[in-house]
mmCIF file of C-alpha atoms in Angstrom:
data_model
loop_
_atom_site.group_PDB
_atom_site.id
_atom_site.type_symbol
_atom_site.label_atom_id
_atom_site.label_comp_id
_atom_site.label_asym_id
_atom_site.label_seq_id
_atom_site.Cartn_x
_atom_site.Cartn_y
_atom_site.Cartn_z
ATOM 1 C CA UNK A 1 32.956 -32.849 29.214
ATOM 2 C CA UNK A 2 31.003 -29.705 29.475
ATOM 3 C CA UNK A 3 33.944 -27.570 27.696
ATOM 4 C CA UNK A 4 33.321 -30.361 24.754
ATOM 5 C CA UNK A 5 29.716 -29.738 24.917
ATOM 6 C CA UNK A 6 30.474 -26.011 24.468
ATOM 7 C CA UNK A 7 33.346 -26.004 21.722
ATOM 8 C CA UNK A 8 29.996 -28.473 20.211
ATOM 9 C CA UNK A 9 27.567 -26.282 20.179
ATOM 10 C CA UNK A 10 29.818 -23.223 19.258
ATOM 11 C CA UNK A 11 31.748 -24.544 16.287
ATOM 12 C CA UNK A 12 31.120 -23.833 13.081
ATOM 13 C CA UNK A 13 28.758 -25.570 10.455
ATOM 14 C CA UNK A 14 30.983 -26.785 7.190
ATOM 15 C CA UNK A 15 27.944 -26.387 5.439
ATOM 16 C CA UNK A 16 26.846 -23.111 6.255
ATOM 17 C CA UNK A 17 30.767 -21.460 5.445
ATOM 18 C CA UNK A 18 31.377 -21.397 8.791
ATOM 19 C CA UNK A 19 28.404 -20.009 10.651
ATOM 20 C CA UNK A 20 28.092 -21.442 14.238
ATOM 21 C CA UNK A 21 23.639 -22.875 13.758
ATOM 22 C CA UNK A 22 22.389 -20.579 16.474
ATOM 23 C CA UNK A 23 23.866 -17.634 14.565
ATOM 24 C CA UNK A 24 22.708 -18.942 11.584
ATOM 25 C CA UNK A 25 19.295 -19.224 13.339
ATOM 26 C CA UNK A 26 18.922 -15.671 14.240
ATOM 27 C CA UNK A 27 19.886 -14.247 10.921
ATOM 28 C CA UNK A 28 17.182 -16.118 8.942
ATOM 29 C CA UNK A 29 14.715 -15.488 11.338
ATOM 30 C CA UNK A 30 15.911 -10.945 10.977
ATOM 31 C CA UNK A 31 15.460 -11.855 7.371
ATOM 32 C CA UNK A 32 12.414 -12.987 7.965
ATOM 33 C CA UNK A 33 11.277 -10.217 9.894
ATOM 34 C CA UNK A 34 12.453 -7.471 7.918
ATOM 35 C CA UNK A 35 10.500 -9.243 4.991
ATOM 36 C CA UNK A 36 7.395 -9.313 6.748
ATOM 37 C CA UNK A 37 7.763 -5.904 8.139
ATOM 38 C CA UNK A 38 8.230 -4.439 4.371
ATOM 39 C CA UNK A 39 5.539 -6.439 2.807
ATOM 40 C CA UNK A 40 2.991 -5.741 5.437
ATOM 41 C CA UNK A 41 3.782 -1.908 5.062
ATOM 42 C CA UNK A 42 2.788 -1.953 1.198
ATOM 43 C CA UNK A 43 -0.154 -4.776 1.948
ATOM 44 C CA UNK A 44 -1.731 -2.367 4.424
ATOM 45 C CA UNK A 45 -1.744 0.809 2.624
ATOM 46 C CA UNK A 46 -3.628 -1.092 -0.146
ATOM 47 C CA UNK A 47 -5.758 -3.366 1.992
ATOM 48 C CA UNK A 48 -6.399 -0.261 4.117
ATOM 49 C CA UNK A 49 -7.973 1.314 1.020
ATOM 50 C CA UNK A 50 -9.867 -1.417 -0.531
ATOM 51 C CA UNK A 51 -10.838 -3.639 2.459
ATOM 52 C CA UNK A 52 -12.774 0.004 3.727
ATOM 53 C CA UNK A 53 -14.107 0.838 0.712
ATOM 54 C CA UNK A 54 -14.177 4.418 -0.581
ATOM 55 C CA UNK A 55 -16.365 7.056 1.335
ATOM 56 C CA UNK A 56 -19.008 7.368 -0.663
ATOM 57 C CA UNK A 57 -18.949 3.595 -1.750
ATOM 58 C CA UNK A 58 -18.617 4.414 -5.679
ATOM 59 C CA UNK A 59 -18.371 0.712 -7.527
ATOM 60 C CA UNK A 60 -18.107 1.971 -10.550
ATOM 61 C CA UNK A 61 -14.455 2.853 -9.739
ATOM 62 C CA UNK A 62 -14.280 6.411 -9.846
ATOM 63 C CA UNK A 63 -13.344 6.839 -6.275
ATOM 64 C CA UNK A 64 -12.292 2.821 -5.725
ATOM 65 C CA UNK A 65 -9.095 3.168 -7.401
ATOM 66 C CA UNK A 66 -7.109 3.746 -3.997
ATOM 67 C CA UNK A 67 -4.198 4.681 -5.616
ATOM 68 C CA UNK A 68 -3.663 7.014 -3.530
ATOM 69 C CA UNK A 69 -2.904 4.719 -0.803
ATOM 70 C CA UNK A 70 0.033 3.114 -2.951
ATOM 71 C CA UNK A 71 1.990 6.441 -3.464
ATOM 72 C CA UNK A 72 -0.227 8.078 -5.988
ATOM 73 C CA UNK A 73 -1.695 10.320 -3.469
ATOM 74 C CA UNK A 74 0.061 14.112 -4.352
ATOM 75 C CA UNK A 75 -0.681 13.756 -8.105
ATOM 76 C CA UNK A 76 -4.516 12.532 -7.469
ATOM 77 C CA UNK A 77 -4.689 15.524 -5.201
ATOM 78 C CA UNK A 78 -3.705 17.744 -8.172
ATOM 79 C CA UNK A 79 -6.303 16.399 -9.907
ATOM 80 C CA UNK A 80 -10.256 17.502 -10.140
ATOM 81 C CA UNK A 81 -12.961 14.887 -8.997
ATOM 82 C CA UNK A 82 -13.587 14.076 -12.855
ATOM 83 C CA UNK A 83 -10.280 13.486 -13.185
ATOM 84 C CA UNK A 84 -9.705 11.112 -10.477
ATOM 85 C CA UNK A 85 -13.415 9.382 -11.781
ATOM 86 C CA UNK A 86 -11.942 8.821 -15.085
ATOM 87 C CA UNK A 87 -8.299 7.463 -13.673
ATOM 88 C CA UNK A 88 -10.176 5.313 -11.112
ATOM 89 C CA UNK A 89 -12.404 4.002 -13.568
ATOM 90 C CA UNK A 90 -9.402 2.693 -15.752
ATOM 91 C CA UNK A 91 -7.874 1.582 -12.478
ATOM 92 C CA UNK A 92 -10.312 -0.915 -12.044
ATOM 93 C CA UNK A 93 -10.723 -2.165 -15.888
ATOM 94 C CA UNK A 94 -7.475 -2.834 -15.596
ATOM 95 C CA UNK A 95 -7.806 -4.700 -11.963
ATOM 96 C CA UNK A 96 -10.411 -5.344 -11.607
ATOM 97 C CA UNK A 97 -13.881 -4.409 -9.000
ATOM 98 C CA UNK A 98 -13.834 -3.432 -5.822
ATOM 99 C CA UNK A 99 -15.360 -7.269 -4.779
ATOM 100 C CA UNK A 100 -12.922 -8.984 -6.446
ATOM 101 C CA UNK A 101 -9.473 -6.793 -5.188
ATOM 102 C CA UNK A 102 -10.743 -7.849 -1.473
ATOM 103 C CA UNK A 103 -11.109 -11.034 -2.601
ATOM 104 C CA UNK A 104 -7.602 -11.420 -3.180
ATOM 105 C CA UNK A 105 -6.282 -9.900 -0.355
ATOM 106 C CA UNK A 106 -8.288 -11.899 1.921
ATOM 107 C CA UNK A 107 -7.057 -15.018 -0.095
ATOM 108 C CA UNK A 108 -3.285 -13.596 0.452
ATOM 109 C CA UNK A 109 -4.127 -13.292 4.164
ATOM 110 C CA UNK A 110 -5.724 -16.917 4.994
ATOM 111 C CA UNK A 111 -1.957 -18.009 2.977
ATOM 112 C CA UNK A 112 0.096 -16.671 5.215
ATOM 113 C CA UNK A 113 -2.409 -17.329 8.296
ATOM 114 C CA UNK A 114 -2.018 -20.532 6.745
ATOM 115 C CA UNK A 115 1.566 -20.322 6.880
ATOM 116 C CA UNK A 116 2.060 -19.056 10.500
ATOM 117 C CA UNK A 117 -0.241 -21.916 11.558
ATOM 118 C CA UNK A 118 1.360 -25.265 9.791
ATOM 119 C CA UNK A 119 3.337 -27.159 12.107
ATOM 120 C CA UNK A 120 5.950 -27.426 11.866
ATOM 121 C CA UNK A 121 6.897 -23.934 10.880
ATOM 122 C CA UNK A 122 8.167 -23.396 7.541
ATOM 123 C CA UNK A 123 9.536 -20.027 7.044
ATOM 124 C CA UNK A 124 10.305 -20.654 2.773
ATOM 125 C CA UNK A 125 6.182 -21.564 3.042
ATOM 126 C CA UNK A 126 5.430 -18.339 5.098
ATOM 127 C CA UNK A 127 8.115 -16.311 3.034
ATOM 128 C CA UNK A 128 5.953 -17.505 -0.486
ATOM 129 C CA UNK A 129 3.418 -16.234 1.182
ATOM 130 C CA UNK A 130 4.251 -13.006 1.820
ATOM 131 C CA UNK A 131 5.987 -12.427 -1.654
ATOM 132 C CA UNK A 132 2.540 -13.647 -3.406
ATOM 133 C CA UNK A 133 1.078 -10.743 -1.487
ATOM 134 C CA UNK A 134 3.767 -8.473 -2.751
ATOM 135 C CA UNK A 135 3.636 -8.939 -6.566
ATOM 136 C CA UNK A 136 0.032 -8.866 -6.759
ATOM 137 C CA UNK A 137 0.504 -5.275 -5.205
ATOM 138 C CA UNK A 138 3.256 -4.212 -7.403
ATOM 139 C CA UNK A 139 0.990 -5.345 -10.260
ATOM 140 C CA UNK A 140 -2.088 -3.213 -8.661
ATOM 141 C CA UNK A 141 0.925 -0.091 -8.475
ATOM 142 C CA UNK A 142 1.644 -0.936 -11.926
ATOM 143 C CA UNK A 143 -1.821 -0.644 -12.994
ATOM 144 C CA UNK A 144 -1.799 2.621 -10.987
ATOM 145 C CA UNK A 145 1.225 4.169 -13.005
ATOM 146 C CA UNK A 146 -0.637 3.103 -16.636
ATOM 147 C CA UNK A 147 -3.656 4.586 -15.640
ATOM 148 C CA UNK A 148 -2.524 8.349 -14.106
ATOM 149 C CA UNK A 149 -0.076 8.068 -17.340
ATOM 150 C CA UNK A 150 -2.779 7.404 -20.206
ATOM 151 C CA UNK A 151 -4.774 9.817 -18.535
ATOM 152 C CA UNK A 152 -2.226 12.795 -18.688
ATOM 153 C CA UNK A 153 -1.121 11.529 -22.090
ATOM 154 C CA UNK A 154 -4.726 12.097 -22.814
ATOM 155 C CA UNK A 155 -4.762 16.239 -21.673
ATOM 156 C CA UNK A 156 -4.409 19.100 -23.841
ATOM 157 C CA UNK A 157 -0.763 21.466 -23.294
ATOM 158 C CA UNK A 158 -3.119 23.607 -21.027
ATOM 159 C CA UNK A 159 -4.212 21.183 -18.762
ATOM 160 C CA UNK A 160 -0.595 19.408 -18.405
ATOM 161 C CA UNK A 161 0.686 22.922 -17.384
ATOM 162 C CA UNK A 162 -2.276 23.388 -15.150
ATOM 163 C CA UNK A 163 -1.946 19.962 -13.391
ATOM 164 C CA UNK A 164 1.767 20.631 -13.377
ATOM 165 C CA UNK A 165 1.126 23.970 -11.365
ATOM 166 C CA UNK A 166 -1.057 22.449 -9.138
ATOM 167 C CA UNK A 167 0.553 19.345 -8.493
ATOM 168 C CA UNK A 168 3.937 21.888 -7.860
ATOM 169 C CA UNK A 169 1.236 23.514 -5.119
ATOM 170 C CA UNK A 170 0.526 20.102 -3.850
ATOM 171 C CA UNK A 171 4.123 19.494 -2.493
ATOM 172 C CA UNK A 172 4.485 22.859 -1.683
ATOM 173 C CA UNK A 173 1.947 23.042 0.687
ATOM 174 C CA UNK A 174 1.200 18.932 1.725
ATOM 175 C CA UNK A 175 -2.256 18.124 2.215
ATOM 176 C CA UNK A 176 -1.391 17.708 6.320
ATOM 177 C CA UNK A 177 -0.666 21.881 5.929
ATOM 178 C CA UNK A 178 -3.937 22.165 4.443
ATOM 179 C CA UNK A 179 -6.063 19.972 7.007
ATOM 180 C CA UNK A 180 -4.336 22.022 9.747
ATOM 181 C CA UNK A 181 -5.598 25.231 7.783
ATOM 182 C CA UNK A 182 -9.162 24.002 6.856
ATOM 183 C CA UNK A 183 -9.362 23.209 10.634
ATOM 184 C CA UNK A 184 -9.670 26.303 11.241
ATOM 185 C CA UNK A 185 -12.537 27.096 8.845
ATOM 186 C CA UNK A 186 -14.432 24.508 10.750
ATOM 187 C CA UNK A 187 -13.204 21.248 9.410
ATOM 188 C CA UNK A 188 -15.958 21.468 6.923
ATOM 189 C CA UNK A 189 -13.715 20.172 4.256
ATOM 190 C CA UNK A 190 -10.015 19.726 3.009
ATOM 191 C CA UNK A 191 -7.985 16.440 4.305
ATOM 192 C CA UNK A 192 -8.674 14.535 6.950
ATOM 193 C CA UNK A 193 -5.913 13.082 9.573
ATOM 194 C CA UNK A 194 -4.283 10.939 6.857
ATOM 195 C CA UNK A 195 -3.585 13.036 4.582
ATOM 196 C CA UNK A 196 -6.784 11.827 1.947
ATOM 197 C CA UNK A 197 -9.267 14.751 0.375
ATOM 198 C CA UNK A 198 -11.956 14.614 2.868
ATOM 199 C CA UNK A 199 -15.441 15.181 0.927
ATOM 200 C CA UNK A 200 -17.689 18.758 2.224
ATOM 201 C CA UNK A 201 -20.058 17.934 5.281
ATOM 202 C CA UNK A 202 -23.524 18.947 5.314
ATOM 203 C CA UNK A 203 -23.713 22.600 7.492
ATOM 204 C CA UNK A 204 -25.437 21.016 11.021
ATOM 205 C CA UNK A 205 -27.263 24.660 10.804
ATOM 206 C CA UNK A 206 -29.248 23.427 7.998
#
């Protein structure tokens, strides 16, 4: 009787082309967990940006944008601060403000809170979830790309070369390299630990 049990619980489901149910089991739920782990990458690098705020708390979007927290980051480095005012500012016309991006992704967060907390679990609910969160931030990367592109549309031949040169500089010499070497000068300015332009402190001689 328990070798019937066994053969049972081991034999194949007809419906599932012949995929014993605990198998079948742990494969959705590694699906499940690679999707989560890959959407939770992209939300955080955006919700790390806008749920914090910029440093110096700029609404009007020249420093909001966050773009470079959703892969923007060596090209907005290349950039001057006008630059990245302008591109941010378009960033968020085409977005939205600040307010209303953290809106959302506190809405996307209580879904699949939501999600995680209906019983019983259902993982196509939790799964919506997560891909909700993920097209709203490959719109917001969209939105990204648009902007940085009118805006270099929008240069003379002498800037493009310019940005081009320093942008080549940029990956040349990552902006990691450069914290290390402002370090050194007193961590006054340069990058900080992420990798993100780090704005000048105040000399504490002053």
């Amino acid at each position: 009787m328990a070798r019937d049990t066994e053969q049972n619980v081991a034999s194949p489901d007809p419906q599932s082309g012949g995929t014993p149910p605990k198998r079948r089991l742990r494969w959705r739920r590694g699906v499940l967990a690679v999707s989560l782990a890959l959407n939770l990458a992209v939300v955080g690098l955006v919700a790390g940006a806008v749920l914090r705020g910029p440093p110096d708390r700029d609404v009007s979007g020249g420093r909001m944008m966050g773009a470079r927290d959703i892969g923007f980051g060596p090209y907005l480095a290349a950039l001057d601060d006008s630059d990245r005012k302008t591109i941010g500012r378009d960033f968020v016309r085409r977005v939205g403000s600040p307010s209303q991006m953290r809106t959302r992704i506190e809405d996307h967060f209580s879904e699949v809170l939501g999600a995680l907390q209906r019983e019983p679990f259902a993982p196509e609910v939790f799964e919506a979830a997560l891909d909700s969160q993920l097209d709203e931030l490959r719109a917001w990367q969209a939105a990204g790309v648009q902007s940085l592109v009118a805006h270099v549309d929008s240069m003379s031949e002498a800037q493009r070369v310019d940005f081009t040169a320093r942008l080549e500089s940029v990956i040349a010499n990552p902006p990691r390299d450069l914290n290390k070497r402002d370090a050194g000068k007193g961590g006054k300015s340069g990058f900080d630990k992420e990798g993100f332009e780090r704005p000048e402190q105040p000399d504490a001689r002053n």
